[in-house]
XYZ file of C-alpha atoms in Angstrom:
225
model
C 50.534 78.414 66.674
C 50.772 80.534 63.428
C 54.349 81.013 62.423
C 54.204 81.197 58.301
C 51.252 81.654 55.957
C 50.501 82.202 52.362
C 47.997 84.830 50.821
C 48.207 84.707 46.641
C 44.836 86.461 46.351
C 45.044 89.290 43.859
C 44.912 93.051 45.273
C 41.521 93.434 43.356
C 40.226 90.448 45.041
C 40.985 91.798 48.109
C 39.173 94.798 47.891
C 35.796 92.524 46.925
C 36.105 89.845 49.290
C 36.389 91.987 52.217
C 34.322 95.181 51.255
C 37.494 97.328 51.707
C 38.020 100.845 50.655
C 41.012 101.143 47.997
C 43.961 102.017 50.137
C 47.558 100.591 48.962
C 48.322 97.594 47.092
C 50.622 94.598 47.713
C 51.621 91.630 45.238
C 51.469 87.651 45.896
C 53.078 85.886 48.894
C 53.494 82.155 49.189
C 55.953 81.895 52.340
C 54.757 84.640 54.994
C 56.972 85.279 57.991
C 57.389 86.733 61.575
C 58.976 89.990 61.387
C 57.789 90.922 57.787
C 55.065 94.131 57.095
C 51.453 92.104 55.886
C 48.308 93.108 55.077
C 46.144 93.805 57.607
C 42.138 95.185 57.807
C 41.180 97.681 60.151
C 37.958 99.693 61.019
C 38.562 103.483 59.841
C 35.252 105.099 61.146
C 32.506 103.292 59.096
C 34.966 102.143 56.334
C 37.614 98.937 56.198
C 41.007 99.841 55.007
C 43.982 98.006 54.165
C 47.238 98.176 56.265
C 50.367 97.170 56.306
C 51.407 95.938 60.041
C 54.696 94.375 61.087
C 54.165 91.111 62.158
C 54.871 90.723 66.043
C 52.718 92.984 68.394
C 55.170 95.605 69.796
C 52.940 96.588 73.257
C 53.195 100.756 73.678
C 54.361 100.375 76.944
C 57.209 98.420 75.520
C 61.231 99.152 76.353
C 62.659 98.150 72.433
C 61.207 96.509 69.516
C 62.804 93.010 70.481
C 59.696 91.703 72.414
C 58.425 91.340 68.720
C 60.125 88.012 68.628
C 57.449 86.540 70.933
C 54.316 88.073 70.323
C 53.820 86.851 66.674
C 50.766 84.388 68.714
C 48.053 85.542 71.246
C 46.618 82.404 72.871
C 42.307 82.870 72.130
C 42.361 81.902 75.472
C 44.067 84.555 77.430
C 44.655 87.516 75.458
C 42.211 89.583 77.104
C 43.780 89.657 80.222
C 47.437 89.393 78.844
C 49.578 92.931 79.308
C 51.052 92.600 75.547
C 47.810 92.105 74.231
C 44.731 93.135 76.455
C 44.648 96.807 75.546
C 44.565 95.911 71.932
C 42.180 92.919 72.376
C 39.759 96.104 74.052
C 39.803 98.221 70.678
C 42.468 97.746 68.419
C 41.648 94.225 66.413
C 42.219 93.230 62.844
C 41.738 90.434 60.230
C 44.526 88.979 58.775
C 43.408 87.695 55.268
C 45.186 84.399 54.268
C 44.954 81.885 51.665
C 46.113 79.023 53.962
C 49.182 78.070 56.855
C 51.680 76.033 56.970
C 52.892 73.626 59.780
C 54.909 70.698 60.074
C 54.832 67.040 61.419
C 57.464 65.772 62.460
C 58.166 62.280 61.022
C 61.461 59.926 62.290
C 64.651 62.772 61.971
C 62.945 65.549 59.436
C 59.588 67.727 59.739
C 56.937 67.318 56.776
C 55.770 70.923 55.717
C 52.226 70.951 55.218
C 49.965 73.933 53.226
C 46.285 74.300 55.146
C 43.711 75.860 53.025
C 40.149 76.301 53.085
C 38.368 72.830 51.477
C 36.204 74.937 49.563
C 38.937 77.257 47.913
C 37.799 80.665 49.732
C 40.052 82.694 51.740
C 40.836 82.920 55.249
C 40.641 86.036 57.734
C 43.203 85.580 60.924
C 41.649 87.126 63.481
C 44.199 89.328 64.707
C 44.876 92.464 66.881
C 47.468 95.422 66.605
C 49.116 97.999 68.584
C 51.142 100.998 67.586
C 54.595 101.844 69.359
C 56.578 104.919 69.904
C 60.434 103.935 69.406
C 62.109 106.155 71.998
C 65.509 106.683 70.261
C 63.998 108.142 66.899
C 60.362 108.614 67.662
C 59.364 106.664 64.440
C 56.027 105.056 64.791
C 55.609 101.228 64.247
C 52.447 99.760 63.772
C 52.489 95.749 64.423
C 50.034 92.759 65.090
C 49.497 89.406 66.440
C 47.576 86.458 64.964
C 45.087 84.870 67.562
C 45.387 80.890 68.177
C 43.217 78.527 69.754
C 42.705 74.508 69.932
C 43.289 72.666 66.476
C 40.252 71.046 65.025
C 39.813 67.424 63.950
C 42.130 68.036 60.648
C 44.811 70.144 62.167
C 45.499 68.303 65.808
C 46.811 65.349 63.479
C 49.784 67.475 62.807
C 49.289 70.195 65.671
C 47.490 71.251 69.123
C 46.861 75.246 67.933
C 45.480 77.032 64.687
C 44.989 80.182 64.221
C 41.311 81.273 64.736
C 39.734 81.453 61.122
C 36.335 84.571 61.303
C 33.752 83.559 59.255
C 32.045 86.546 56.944
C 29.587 86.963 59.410
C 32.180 87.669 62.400
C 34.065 90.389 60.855
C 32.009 93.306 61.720
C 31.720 92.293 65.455
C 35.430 91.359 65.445
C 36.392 94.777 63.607
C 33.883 97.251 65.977
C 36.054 99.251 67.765
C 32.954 99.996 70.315
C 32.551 96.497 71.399
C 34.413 95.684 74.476
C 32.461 92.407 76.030
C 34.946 90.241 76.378
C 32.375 87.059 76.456
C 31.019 88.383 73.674
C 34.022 88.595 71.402
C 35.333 85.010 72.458
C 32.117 83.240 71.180
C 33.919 84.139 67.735
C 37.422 82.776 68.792
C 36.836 78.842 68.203
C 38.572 76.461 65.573
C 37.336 76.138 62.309
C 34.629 73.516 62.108
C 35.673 69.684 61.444
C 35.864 69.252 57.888
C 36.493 72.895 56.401
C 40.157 72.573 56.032
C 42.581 70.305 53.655
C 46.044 69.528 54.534
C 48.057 69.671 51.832
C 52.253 68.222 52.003
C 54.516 70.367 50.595
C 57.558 70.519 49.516
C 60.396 71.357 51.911
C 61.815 74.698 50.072
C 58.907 76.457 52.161
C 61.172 75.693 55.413
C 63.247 78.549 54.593
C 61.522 81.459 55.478
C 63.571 83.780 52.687
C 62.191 81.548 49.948
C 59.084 82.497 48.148
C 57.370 81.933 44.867
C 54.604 79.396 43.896
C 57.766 76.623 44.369
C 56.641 76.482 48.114
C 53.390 75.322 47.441
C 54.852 72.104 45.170
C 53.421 68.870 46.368
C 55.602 66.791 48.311
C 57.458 64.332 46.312
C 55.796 60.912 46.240
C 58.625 58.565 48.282
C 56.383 55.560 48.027
């Protein structure tokens, strides 16, 4: 799974990396979590635009916001043919951009937090999807999301079975194409990252709490030997 993440790339890097039209602006985050609004990159006609989506895909069919809580993950797998998540996975997907993920090992009573980042330093793109929702009692419009998983590669499955899918440059206009609807055709591009991209880095464990942030949760694990 996908439960907290970091991005700490500057707004105007953003804009570069991913070829986006300027649209909003949004500062460093080191400790990412379910529930919060994060950056998001959508088709807009030709263009990519930055959005902010709330993190948990809220289906439109849904009752109440609460179902949130569980869609924060769409299995790679399945999502297709999934009723939170199959409408979106048709014509309403998304990268996520990312500098790296966290997860945790577990080791004897406590869980060792560690940072995964690309080995070569460049930044990630989550593929992701999104929905928008009607709230019935005040007819405000939320617009939310859902970070795709699939099997861990070699460096991840030491700590962890799932990851989230990482697109490569070349993905993202296939992934973002609002026209495409194959779903054997979109899956080719939901498979781990190759064996040997990624670094796992241990952290300290102030990144546990989700309401901490700052460079601090990014601090090497203290050396016990």
């Amino acid at each position: 799974m996908c439960g907290r993440y970091s991005l700490y790339l500057t707004y105007r890097d953003l804009l570069e990396i991913f070829g986006l039209e300027e649209d909003g602006s949004f500062g460093p985050r080191f400790n990412i979590a379910p529930s919060q609004d994060i950056p998001a990159i959508r088709r807009d006609g030709q263009e990519r635009r930055l959005a902010l989506l709330h993190w948990g895909l809220i289906p439109s069919w849904a009752r109440d916001a609460k179902i949130a809580y569980r869609t924060i993950n769409a299995r790679a797998e399945t999502a297709h043919k999934m009723p939170s998540f199959r409408a979106a996975f048709r014509q309403r997907r998304c990268l996520i951009p990312a500098s790296g993920f966290f997860e945790w090992k577990r080791e004897g009573k406590t869980k060792q937090p560690f940072h995964i980042r690309r080995r070569d330093g460049q930044p990630m793109a989550f593929a992701g999807l999104w929905e928008q929702w009607g709230d019935p009692k005040d007819e405000a419009v939320i617009e939310s999301c859902s970070i795709l998983t699939t099997r861990a590669n070699r460096e991840v499955s030491r700590i962890h079975d799932r990851m989230p899918v990482i697109l490569e440059p070349g993905d993202f206009d296939l992934w973002l194409d609002p026209q495409e609807h194959l779903v054997e055709k979109l899956q080719t591009l939901l498979r781990p990252a190759a064996d040997g991209r990624l670094i796992l880095e241990p952290v300290s464990s102030y990144v546990n709490n989700p309401r901490n942030e700052g460079e601090k949760c990014l601090e090497p694990a203290p050396d016990e030997s």
